[in-house]
XYZ file of C-alpha atoms in Angstrom:
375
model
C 32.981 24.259 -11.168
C 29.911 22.115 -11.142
C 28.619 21.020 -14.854
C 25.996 22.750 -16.857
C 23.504 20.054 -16.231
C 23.826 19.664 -12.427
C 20.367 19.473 -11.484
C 19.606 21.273 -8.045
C 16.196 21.318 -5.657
C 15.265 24.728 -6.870
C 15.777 23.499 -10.742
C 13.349 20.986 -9.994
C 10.586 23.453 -8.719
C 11.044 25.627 -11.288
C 10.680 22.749 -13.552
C 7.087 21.562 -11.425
C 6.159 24.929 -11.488
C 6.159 25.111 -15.641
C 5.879 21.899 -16.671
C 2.918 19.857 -14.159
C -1.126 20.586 -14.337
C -2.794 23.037 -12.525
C -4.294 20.952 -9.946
C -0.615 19.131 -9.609
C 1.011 19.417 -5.740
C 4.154 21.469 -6.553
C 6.819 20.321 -3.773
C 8.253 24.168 -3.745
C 4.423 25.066 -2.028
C 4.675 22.441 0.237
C 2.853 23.266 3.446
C 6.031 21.344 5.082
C 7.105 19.073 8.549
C 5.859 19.326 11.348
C 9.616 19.094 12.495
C 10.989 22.203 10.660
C 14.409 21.152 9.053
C 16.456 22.701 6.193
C 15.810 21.875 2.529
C 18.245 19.900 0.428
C 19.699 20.897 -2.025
C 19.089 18.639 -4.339
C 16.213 16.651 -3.583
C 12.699 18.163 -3.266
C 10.674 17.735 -0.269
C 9.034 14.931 -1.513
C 11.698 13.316 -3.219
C 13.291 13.068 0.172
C 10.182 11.707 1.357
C 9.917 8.601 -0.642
C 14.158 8.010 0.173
C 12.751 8.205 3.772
C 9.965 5.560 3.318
C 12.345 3.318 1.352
C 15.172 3.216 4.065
C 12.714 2.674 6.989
C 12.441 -0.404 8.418
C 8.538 -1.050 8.152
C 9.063 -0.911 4.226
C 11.562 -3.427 4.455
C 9.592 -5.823 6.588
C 6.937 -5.925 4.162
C 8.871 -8.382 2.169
C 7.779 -10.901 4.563
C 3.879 -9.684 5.022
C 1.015 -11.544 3.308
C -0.933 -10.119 0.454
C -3.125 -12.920 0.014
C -1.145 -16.032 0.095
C 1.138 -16.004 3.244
C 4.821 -15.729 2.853
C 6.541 -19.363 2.833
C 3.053 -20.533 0.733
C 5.151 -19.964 -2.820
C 8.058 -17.675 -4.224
C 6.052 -16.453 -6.822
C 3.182 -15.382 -4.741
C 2.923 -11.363 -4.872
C 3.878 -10.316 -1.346
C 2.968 -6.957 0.376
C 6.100 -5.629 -0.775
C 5.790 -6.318 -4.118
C 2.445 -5.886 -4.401
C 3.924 -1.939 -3.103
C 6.182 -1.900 -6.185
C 3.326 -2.780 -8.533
C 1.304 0.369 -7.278
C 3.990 2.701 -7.115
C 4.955 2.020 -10.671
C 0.800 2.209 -11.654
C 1.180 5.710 -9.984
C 3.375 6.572 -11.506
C 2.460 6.151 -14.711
C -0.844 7.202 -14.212
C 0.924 10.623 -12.480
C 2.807 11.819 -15.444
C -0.062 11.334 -18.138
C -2.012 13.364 -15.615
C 0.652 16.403 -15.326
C 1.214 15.591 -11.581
C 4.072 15.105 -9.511
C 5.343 11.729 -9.734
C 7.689 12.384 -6.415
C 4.666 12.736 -4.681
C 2.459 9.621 -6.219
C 5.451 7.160 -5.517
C 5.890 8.526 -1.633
C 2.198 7.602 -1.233
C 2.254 4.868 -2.780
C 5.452 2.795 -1.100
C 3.589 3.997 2.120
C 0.352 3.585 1.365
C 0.771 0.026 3.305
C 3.290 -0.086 5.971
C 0.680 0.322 8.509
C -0.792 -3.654 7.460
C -0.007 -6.045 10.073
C 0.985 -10.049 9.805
C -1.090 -11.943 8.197
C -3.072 -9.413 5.770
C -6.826 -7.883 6.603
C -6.980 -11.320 8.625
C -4.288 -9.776 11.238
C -5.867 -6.048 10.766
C -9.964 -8.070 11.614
C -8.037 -9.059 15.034
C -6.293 -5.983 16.142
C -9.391 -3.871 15.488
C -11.528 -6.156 17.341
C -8.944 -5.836 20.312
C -9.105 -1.853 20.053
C -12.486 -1.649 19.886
C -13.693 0.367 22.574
C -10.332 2.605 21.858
C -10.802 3.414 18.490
C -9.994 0.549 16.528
C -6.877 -0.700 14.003
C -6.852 1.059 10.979
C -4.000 0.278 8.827
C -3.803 3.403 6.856
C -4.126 4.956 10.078
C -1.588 2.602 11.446
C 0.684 3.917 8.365
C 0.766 7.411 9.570
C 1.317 6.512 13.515
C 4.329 4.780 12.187
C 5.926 7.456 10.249
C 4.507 9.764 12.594
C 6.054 8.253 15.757
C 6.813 4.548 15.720
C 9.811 4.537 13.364
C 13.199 6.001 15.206
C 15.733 6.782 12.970
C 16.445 10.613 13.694
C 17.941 12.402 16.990
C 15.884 15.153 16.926
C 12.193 13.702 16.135
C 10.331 11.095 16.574
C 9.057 9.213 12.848
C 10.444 9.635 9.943
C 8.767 13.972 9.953
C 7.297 13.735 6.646
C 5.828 16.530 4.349
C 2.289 17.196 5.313
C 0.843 16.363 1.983
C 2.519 12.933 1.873
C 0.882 12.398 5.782
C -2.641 13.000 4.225
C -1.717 11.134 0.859
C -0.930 7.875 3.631
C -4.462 8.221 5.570
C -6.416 9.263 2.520
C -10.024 9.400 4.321
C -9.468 7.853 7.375
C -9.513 9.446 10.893
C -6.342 9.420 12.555
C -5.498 8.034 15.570
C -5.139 10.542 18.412
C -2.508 13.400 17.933
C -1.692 11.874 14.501
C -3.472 14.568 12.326
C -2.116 17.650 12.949
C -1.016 19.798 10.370
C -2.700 17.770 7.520
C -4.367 19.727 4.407
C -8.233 19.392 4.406
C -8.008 18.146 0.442
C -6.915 14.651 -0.948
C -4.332 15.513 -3.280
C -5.101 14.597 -6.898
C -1.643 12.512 -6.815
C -3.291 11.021 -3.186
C -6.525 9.494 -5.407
C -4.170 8.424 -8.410
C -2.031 6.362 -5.548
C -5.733 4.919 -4.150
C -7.206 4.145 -7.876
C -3.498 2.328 -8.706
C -4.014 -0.111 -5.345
C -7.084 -0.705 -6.355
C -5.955 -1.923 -9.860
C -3.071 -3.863 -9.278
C -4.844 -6.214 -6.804
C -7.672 -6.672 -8.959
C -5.431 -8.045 -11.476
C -2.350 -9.902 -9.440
C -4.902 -11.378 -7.045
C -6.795 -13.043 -10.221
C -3.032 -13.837 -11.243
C -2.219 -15.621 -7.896
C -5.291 -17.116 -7.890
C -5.139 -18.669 -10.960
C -1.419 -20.035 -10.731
C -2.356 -21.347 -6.718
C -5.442 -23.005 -8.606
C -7.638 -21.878 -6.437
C -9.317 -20.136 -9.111
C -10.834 -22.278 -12.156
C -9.238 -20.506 -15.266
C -13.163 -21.471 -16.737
C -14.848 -19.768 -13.768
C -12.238 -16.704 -14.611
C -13.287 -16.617 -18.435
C -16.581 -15.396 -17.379
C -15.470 -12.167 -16.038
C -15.842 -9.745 -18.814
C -12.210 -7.774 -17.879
C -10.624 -10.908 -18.217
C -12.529 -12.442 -21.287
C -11.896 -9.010 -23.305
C -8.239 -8.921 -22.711
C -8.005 -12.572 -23.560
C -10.031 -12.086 -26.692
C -7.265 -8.804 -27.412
C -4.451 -11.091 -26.651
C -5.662 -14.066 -28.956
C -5.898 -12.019 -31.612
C -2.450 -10.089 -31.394
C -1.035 -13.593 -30.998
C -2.681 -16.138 -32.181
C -0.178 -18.973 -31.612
C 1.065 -18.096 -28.021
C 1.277 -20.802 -25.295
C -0.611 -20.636 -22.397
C 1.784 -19.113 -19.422
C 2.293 -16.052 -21.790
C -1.303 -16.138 -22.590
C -2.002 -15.372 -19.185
C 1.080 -12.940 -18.489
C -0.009 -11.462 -21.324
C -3.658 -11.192 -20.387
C -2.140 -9.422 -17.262
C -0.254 -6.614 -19.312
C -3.985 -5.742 -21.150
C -6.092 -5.999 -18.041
C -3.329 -3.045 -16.913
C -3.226 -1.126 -19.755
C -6.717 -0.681 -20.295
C -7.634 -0.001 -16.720
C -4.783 2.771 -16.785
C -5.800 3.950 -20.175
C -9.522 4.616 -19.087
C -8.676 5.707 -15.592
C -6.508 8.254 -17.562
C -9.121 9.321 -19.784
C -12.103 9.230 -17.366
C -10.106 11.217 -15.141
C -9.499 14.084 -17.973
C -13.525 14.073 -18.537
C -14.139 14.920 -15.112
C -11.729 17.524 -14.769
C -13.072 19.507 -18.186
C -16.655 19.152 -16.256
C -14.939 20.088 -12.775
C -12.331 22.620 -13.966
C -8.557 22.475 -13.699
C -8.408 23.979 -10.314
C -10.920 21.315 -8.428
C -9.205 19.237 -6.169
C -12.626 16.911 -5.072
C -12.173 13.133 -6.148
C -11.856 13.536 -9.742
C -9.605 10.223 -10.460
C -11.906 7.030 -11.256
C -13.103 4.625 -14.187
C -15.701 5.104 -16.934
C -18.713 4.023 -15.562
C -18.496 0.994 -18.192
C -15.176 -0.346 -16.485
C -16.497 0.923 -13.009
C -18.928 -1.971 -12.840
C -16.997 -4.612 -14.627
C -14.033 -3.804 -12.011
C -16.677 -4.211 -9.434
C -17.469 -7.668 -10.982
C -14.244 -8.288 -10.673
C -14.200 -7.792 -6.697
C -16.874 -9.750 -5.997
C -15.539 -12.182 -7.863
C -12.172 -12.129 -5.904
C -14.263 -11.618 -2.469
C -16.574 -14.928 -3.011
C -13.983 -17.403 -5.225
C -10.422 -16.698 -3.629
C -10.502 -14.627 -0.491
C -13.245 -16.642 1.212
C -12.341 -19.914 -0.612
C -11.843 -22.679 2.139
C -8.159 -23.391 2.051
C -7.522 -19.608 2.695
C -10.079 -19.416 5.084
C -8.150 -22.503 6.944
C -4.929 -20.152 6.987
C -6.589 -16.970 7.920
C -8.084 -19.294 11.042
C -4.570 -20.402 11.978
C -3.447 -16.579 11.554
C -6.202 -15.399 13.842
C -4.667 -17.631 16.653
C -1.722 -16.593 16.146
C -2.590 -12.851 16.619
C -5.425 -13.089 19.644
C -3.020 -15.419 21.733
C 0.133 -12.964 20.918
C -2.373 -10.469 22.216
C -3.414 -12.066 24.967
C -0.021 -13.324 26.062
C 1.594 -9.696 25.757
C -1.160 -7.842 27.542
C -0.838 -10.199 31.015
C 3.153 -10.026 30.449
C 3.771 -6.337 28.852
C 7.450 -6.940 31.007
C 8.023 -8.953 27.997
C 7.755 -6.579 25.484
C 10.933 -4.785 23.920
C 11.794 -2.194 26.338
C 10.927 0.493 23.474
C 6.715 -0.486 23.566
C 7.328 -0.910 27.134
C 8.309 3.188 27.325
C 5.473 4.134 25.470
C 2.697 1.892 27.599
C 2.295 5.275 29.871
C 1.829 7.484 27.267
C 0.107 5.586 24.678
C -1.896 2.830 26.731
C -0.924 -0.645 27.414
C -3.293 -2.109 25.160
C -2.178 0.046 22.084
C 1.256 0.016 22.408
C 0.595 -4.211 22.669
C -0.889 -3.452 19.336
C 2.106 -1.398 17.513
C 4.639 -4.420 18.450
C 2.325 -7.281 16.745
C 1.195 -4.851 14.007
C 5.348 -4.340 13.151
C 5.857 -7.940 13.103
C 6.165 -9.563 9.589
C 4.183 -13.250 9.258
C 7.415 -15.687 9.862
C 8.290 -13.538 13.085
C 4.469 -13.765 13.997
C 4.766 -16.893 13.564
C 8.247 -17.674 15.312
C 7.176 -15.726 18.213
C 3.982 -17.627 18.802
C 6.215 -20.830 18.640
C 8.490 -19.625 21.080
C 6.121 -18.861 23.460
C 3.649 -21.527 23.569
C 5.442 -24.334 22.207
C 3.166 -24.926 19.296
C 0.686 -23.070 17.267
């Protein structure tokens, strides 16, 4: 006899179907795979999707894929896996003040970047300068080819046959790649825009983080954003007589809060002015915080992604990638015999493209050094 709180699927969609917003995706109106399989029992469909994403093996070679410092630069350097973690938990957060479905937010978001390649936007600059007359590298795009096709963990399917709402969540507006958008819903999903906002505000703030503790970034020239000279004002005041790591982890916490707190409450505005049922980008800042997070990038943009230590690396990196490239494009025998299968199909150069984009920075790296000797 199972207990009286043994918690099934179909208990959880009857609980969606009371309990989340309007304009929330219910998993039990899911417009499904494009594999057709058998529900669980006890997972939803989306709930299954995030264990999917989780256990594949492009989440767990994110570990070792540069956010903005590269991998062996510190240990306390945000990677692009934790970076992943940060958004997912901003989602979902975000997702249950909204009424949504949290299942859904955290799928996006622990996928929303397993399509980046080594090396950061550096590595994803070279690959779509190599695709360019054949569409491009897109890494959102990138994301769906690999769930889509590239990962191989089931007998009957190729990818990991996700729900389709999870698929669109993953490109957000991007085109796909060909035969990599069937099947997808027309709309963004309000949880899809919550998952985009939350990237957007966890690198603002870790980035000026990293930045700061890599002194890259003047903690003077910081002081001058208004975000960060707020918070710091809120935090001086709440403790007056706290040191100056916590000041800054501290700082951190605020910078979060508020951005969630006004995302949260900008978000309700435009739905009373939208109505419940409108699905059309509804989830953004108050126009106050809209331009002070837009401060904020520029900021990022001119003082630590172009600053000219980083721009030394992302040089080095952009060797790396052309003569990997290069090298596998004259020798494609020396590819894994699995891109090798997929050259007629999917094109020599592209399928060139799908091995280095899978590659995490050290193997990159390793792989270049193996071949060539030196870097």
């Amino acid at each position: 006899m199972k207990p009286p709180h043994f918690i099934t699927r179909a208990h959880h969609e009857k609980r969606e179907a009371k309990s989340l917003a309007p304009y929330a995706a219910l998993s039990g109106q899911s417009k499904g795979r494009a594999h057709p399989e058998p529900e669980h029992e006890l997972r939803t469909c989306y709930q299954r999707d995030r264990d999917r994403i989780i256990h594949s093996v492009a989440f767990r070679r994110l570990e070792y894929k540069t956010q903005v410092f590269i991998n062996w630069a510190g240990d306390h350097y945000r990677t692009r896996l934790t970076h992943t973690l940060e958004v997912a938990q901003i989602a979902r957060t975000l997702g249950r003040i909204l009424g949504l479905n949290e299942d859904l937010c955290e799928a996006n978001a622990l996928a929303h970047d397993l399509g980046h390649p080594p090396f950061g936007h550096a590595g994803e600059r070279i690959l779509d300068a190599a695709l360019s007359d054949q569409g491009g590298f897109e890494h959102n795009a990138q994301a769906l080819r690999i769930v889509d096709w590239l990962e191989r963990r089931y007998p009957n399917f190729p990818g990991l046959n996700l729900t389709a709402e999870t698929r669109r969540g993953i490109l957000k507006n991007k085109p796909p790649y060909a035969g990599m958008g069937e099947n997808l819903p027309d709309a963004l999903s309000m949880e899809a825009q919550v998952v985009d906002i939350a990237d957007e505000i966890s690198y603002n703030t870790h980035d000026l983080d990293d930045g700061i503790v890599s002194r890259l970034v003047e903690l003077d020239d910081v002081m001058r954003l208004p975000l960060w000279s707020e918070a710091c004002e809120t935090v001086k005041a709440r403790y007056p007589a706290i040191d100056v790591k916590r000041e800054r982890d501290q700082i951190i916490v605020q910078l979060i809060n508020r951005l969630v707190t006004d995302v949260a409450n900008q978000t309700i505005k435009n739905l009373e002015r939208a109505g419940d049922s409108s699905l059309d980008p509804v989830v953004n800042y108050s126009e106050e915080i809209q331009k002070k997070t837009l401060e904020t990038k520029a900021f990022l943009t001119e003082r630590l992604y172009q600053h000219p230590k980083v721009m030394r690396t992302t040089s080095r990196c952009n060797r790396i990638i052309e003569r990997l490239f290069k090298h596998y494009c004259d020798n494609p025998k020396q590819l894994p015999h699995s891109f090798q299968d997929r050259i007629e199909s999917g094109g020599l150069e592209r399928s060139v493209v799908d091995y280095i984009a899978g590659m995490t920075d050290r193997y990159a790296e390793e792989d270049c050094r193996q071949l060539f000797g030196f870097l």
